[in-house]
Tab-separated table of C-alpha atoms and ligand atoms in Angstrom:
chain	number	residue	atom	x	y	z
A	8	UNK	CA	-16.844	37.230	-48.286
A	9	UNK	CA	-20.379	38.560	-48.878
A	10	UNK	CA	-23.656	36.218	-47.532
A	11	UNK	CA	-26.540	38.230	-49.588
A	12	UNK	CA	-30.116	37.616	-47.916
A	13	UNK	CA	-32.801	37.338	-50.623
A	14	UNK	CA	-35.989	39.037	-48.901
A	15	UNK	CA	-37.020	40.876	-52.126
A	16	UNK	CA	-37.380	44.398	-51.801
A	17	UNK	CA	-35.857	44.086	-48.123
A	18	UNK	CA	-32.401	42.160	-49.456
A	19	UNK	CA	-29.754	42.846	-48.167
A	20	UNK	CA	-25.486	42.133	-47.870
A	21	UNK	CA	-23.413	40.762	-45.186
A	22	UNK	CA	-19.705	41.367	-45.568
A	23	UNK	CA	-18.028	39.230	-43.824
A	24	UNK	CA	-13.878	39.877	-43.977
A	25	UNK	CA	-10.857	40.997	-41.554
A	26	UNK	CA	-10.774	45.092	-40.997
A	27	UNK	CA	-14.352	45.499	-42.796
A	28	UNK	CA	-15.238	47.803	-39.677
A	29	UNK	CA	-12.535	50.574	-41.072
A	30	UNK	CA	-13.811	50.360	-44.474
A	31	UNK	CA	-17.909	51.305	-43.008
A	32	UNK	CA	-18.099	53.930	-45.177
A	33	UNK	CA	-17.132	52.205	-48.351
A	34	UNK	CA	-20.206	49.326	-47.523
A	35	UNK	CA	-22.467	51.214	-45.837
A	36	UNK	CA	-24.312	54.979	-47.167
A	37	UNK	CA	-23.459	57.070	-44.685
A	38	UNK	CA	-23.132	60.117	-46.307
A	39	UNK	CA	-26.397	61.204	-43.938
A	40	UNK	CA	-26.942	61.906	-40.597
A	41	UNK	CA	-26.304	58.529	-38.561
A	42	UNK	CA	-27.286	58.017	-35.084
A	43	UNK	CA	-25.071	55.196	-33.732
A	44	UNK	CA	-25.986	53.098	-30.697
A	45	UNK	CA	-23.148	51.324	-29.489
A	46	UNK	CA	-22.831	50.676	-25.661
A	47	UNK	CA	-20.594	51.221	-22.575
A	48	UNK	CA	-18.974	47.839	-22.781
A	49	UNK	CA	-17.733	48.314	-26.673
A	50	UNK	CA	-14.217	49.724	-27.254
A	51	UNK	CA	-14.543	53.979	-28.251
A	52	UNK	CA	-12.168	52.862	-31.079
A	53	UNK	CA	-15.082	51.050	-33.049
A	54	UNK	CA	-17.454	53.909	-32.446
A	55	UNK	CA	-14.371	56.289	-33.548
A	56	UNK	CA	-13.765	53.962	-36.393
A	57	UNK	CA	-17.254	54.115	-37.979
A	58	UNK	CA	-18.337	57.873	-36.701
A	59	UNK	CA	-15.177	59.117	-38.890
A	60	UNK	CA	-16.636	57.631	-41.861
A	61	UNK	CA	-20.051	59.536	-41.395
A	62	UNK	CA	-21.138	62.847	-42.650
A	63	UNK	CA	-22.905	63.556	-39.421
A	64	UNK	CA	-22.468	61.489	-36.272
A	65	UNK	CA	-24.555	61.437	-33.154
A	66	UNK	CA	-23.875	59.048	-30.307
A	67	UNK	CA	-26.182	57.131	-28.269
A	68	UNK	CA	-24.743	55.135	-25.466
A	69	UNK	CA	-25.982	53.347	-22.796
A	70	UNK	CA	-25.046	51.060	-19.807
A	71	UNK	CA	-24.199	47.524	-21.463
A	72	UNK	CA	-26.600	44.449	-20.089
A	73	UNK	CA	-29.845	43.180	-20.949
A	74	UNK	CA	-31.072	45.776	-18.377
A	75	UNK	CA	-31.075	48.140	-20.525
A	76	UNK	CA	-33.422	46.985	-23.369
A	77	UNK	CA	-35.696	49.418	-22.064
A	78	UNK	CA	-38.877	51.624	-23.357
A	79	UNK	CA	-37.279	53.977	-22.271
A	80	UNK	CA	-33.512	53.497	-23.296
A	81	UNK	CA	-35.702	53.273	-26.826
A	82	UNK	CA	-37.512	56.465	-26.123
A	83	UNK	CA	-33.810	58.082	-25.637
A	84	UNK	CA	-32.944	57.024	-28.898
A	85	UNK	CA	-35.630	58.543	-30.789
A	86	UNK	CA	-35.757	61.864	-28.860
A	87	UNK	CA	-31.998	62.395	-29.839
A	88	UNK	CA	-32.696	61.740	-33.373
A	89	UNK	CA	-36.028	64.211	-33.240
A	90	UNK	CA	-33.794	66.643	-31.213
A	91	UNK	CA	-30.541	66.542	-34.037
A	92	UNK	CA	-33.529	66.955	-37.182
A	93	UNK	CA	-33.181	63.600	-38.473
A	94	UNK	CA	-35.488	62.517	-41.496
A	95	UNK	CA	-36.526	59.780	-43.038
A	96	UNK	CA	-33.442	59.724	-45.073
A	97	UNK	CA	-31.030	59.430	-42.380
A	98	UNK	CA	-29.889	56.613	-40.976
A	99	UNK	CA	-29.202	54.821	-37.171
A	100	UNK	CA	-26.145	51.801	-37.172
A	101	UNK	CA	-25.310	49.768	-34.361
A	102	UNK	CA	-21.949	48.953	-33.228
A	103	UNK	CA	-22.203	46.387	-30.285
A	104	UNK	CA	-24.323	43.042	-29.396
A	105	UNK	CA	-27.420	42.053	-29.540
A	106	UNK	CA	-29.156	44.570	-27.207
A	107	UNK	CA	-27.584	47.558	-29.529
A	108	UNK	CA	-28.582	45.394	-32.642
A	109	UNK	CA	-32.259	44.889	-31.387
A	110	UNK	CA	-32.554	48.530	-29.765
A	111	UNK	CA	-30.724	50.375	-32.479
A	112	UNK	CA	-33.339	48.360	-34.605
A	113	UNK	CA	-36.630	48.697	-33.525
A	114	UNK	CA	-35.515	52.888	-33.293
A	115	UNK	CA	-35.169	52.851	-36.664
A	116	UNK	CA	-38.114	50.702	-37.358
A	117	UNK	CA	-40.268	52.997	-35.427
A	118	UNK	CA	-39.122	56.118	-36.321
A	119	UNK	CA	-41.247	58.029	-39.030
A	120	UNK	CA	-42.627	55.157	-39.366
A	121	UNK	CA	-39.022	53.096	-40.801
A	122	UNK	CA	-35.665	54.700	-41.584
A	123	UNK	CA	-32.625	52.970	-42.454
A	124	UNK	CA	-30.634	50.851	-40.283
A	125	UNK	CA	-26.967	49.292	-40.354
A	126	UNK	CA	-25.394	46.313	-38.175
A	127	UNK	CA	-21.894	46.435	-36.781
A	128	UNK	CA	-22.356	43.108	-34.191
A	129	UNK	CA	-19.176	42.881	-32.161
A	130	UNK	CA	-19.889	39.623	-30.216
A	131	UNK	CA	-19.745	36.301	-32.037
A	132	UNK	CA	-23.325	35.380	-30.681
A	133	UNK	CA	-24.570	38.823	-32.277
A	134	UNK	CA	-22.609	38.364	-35.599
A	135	UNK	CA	-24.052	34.519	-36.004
A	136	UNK	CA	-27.258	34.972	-34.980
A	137	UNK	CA	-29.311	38.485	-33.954
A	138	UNK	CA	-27.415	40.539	-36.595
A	139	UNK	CA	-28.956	38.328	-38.951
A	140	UNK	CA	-32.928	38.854	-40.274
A	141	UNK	CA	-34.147	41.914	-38.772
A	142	UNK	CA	-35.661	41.236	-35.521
A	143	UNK	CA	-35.750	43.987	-33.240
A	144	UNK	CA	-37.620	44.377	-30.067
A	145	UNK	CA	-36.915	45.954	-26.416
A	146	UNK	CA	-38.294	44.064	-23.434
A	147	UNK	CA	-40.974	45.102	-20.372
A	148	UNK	CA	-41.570	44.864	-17.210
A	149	UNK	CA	-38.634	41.654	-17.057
A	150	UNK	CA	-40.451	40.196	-20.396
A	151	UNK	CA	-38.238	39.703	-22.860
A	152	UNK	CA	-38.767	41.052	-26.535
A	153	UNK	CA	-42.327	41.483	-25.889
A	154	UNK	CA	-42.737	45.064	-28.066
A	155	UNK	CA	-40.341	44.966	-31.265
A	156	UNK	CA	-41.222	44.742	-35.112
A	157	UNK	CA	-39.411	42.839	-37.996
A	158	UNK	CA	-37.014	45.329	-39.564
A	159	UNK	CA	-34.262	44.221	-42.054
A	160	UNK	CA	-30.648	45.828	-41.856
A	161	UNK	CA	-29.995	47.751	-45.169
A	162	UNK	CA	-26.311	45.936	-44.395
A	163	UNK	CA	-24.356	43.904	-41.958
A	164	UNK	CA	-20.672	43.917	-41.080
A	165	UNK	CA	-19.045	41.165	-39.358
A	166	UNK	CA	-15.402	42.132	-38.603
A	167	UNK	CA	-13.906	39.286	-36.538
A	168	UNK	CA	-11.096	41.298	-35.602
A	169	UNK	CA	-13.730	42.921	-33.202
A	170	UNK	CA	-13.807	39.456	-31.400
A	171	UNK	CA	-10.084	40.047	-30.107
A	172	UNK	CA	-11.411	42.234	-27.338
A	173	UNK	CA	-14.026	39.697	-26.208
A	174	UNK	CA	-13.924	38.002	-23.204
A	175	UNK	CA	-13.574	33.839	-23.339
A	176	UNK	CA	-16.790	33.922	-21.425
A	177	UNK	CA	-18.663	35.884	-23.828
A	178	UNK	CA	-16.684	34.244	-26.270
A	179	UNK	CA	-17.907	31.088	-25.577
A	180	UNK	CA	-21.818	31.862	-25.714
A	181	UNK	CA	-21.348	32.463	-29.399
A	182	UNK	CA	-19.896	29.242	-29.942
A	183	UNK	CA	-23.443	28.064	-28.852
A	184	UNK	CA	-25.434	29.770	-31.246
A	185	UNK	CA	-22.910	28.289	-33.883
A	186	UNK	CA	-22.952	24.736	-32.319
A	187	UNK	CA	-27.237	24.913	-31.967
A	188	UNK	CA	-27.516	25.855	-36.081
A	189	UNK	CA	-24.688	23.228	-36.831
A	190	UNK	CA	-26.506	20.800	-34.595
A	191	UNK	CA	-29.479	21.000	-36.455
A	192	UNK	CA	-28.773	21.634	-39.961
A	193	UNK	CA	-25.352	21.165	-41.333
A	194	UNK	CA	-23.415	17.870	-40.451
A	195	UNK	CA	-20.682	18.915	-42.248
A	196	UNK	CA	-20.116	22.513	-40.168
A	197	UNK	CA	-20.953	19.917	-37.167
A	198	UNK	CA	-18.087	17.469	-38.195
A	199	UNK	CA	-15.910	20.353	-38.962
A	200	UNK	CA	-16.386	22.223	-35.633
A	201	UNK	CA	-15.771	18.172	-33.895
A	202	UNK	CA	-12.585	18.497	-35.964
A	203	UNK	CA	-11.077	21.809	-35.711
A	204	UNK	CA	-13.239	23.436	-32.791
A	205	UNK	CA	-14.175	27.404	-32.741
A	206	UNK	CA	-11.601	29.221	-30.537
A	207	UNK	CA	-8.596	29.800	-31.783
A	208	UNK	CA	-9.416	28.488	-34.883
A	209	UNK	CA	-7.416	30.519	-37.405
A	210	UNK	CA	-9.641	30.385	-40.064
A	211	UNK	CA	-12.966	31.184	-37.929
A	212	UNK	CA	-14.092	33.654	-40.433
A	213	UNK	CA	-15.078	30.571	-42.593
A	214	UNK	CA	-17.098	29.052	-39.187
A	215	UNK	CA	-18.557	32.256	-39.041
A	216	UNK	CA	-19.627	32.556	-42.646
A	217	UNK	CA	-21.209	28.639	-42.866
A	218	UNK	CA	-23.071	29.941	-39.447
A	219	UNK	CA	-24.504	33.181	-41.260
A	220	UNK	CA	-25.270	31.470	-44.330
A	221	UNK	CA	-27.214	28.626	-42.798
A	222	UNK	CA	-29.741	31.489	-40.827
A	223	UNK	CA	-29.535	33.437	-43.912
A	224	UNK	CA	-31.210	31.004	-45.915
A	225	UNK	CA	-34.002	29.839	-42.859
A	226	UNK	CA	-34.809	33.553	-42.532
A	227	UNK	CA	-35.094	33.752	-46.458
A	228	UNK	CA	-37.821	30.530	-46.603
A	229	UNK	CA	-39.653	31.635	-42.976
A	230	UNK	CA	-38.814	35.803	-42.425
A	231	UNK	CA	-41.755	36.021	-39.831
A	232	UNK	CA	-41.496	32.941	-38.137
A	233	UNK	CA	-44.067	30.792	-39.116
A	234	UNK	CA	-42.537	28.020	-39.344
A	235	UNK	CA	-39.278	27.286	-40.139
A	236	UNK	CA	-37.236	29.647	-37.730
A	237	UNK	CA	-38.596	28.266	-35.181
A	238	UNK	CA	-35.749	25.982	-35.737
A	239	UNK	CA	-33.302	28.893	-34.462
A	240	UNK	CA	-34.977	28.145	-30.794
A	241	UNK	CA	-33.615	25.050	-30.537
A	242	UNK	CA	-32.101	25.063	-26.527
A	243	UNK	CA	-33.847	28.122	-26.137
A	244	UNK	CA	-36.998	26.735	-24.786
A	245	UNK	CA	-35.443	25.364	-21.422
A	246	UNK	CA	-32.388	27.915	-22.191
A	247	UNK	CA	-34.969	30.678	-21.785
A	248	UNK	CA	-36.542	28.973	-18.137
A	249	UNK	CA	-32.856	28.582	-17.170
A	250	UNK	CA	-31.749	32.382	-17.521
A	251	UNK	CA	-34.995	33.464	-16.077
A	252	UNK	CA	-33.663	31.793	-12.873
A	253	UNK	CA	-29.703	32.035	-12.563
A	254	UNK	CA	-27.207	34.552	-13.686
A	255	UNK	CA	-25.990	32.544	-16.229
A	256	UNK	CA	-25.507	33.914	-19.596
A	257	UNK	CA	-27.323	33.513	-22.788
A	258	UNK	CA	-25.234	31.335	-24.412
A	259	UNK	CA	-24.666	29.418	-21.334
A	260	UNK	CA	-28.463	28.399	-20.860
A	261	UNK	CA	-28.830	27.670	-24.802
A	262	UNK	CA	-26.028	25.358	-23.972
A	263	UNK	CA	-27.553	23.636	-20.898
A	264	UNK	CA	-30.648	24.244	-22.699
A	265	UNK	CA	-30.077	21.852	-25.947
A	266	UNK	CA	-28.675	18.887	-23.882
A	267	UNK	CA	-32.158	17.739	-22.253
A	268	UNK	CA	-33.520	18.132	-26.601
A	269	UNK	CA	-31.370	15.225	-27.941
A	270	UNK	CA	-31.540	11.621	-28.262
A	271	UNK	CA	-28.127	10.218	-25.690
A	272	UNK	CA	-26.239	9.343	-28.676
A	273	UNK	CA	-26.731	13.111	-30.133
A	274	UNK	CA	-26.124	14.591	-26.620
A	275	UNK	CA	-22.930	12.963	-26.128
A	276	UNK	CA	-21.249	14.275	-29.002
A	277	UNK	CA	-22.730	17.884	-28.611
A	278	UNK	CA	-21.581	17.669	-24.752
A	279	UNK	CA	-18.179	16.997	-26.210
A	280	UNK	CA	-17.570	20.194	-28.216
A	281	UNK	CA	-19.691	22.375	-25.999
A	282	UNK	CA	-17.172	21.463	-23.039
A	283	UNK	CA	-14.517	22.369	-25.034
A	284	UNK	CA	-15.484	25.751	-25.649
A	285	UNK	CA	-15.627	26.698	-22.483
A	286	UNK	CA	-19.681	26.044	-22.024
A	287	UNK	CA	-20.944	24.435	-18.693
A	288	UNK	CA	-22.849	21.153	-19.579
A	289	UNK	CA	-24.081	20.740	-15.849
A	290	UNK	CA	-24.897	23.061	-13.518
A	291	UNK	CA	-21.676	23.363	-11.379
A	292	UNK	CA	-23.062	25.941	-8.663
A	293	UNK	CA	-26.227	25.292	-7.091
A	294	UNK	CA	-28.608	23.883	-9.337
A	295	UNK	CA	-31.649	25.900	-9.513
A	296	UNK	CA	-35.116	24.594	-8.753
A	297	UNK	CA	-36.516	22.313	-11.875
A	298	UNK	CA	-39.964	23.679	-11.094
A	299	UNK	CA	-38.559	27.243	-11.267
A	300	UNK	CA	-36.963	26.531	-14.681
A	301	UNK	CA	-40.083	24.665	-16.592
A	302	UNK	CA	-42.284	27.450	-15.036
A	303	UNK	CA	-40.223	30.010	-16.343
A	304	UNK	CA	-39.933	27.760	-19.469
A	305	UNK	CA	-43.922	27.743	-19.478
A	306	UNK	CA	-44.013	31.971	-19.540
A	307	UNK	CA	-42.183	32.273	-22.068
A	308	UNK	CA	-44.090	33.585	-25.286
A	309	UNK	CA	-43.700	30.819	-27.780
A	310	UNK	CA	-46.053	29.201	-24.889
A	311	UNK	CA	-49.476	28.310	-26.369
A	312	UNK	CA	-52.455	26.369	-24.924
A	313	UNK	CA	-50.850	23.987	-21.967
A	314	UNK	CA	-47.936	23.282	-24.756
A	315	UNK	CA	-45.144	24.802	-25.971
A	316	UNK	CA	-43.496	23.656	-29.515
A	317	UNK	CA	-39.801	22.423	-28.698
A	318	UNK	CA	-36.825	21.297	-31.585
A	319	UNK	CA	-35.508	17.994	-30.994
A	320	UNK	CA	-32.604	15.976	-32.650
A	321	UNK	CA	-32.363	12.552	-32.934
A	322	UNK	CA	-29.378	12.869	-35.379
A	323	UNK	CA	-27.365	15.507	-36.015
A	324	UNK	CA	-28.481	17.930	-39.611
A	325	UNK	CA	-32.153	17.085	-38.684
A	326	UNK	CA	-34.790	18.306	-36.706
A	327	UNK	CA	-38.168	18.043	-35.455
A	328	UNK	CA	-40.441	19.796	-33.952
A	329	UNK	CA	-42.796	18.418	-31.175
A	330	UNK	CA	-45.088	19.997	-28.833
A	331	UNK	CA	-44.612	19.720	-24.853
A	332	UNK	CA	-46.455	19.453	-21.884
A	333	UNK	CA	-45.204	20.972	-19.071
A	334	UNK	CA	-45.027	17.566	-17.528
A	335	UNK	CA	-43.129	16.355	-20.376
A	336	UNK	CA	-40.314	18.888	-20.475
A	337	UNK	CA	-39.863	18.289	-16.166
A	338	UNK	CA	-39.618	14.450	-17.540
A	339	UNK	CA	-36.950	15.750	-20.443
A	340	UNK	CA	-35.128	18.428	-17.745
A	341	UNK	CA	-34.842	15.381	-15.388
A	342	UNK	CA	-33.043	13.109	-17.422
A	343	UNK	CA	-29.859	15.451	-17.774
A	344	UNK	CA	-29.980	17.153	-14.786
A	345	UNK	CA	-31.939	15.683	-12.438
B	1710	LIG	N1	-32.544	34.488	-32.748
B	1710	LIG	C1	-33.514	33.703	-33.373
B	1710	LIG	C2	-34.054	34.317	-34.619
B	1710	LIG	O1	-33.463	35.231	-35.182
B	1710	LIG	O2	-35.099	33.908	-35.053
């Protein structure tokens, strides 16, 4: 299956399909010299898999986490590539999740000025959502994403035979970003997912391709952000304050994160299939501190004079967006967890 993204001169493929990662050379030129930035937590095989196909390899690795979306992590990147003579018309690919995706990314947005760049994502929350329209970033000083650019993959691979060596855990937090774009755009994929759930679904592929396709087409009407996309952060808003303040996982706190955003009738039923994949719902260790959360919440970047602009859903396949007091999102955190 291939999702094409329509961003004129910056178009691009996703290849969606069973074993795509062994055919990386056929889909992707890499008949170049081709830094690849995979991480300590992905399997060698996939590395293996996609350096054989490459006229050149080089490897950067670093220690998996969100820790290590560094400056300087970036900085390591670039100085290998300087140090190995790469030019503009070589290449960097990243084999991994969304920290490889995003550093591998803004490397090869920054360096000589933009060279090409390739997406292998091998977690489901990196293959339905940061894989897909070319934001890259690394974070600062605990800030998250703070310096990054907008760089579109030349191509994407989603292999979900990669997802066999995923935890359920990590697992799960993909079925998030799957159940938030569902949520708010596509009643169908909703009543489908109500239906058939994610894991273990044989025919997941298909789940995975109605994901893609719906942020494929809100990153081909709103590419920067302006509008739009801001859809994409529905649950993030209190997700965000949440994972400031527990050791939760993404996923998890988009989860948490989208239940205090919907009307009761709306929560219920997203409750229901979040549950059953595995995502918590409530906080079942100690809750943290609301005022921690919504000040957290309050930091986060999208926050702009006293309010920050929130997605809500009164019905699932629609969405608005509202601005929020501070006050107003304790009042909205309150109601769920409180
Ligand atoms: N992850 C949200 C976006 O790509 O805009």
């Amino acid at each position: 299956m291939i999702i094409p993204v329509g961003l004129g001169k910056d178009s691009y493929d996703i290849v969606i399909e069973r074993g795509a990662l062994g055919k990386a050379a056929e889909i992707f030129d890499l008949d170049r010299k081709v830094m690849i930035v995979t991480d300590s937590q992905v399997p060698e095989k996939y590395y293996l898999n996609l350096a054989a196909g490459c006229k050149v390899s080089v490897a950067g690795i670093f220690q998996a986490g969100e820790a290590s979306k560094t400056p300087q992590n970036f900085l390591n990147i670039c100085k290998k590539m300087m140090r190995e003579g790469f030019s503009r018309k070589d290449c960097v690919v990243a084999v991994g999740g969304g920290v490889a995706g995003d550093m591998a990314g803004f490397a090869a947005a920054c360096y000589m000025r933009g060279i090409d760049f390739y997406n292998v994502p091998t977690t489901l929350l990196s293959q339905v959502d940061s894989s897909v329209g070319g934001k890259t970033a690394v974070d600062l000083d605990g800030v998250k994403n703070i310096i990054g650019a907008f760089h579109q993959p030349r191509g994407v691979i989603i292999d979900p035979d990669v997802l066999e060596t995923l935890s359920p855990r990590q697992f799960a937090c993909g079925t998030a970003e799957i159940i938030k774009i569902a949520a708010c755009m596509d009643v169908e994929l909703f009543g489908r997912i109500e239906r058939e759930g994610i894991a273990g679904n044989p025919r997941i592929e298909e789940i995975i391709a109605a994901a893609v396709t719906l942020k494929a087409r809100v990153v081909e009407e709103d590419e920067k952000e302006k509008g739009l996309r801001r859809v994409l952060n529905f649950g993030h808003t209190l997700g965000h304050g949440i994972e400031a303040v527990t050791g939760l996982y993404h996923g998890e706190c988009v989860s948490l994160g989208m239940l205090p955003m919907c009307r009761p009738a709306v929560r219920e039923r997203i409750k229901k299939i979040l549950e059953r994949e595995g995502l918590p719902v409530r906080f079942s260790e100690a809750a943290p501190e609301p005022e921690k959360v919504i000040e957290a919440a309050m930091h986060d970047k999208k926050a702009e004079g006293g309010s920050i602009v929130t997605v809500r859903l009164d019905d699932i396949g629609s969405f608005k967006f509202e601005a929020a007091s501070e006050e107003q999102l304790m009042k909205d955190y309150l109601e769920v967890f409180g």
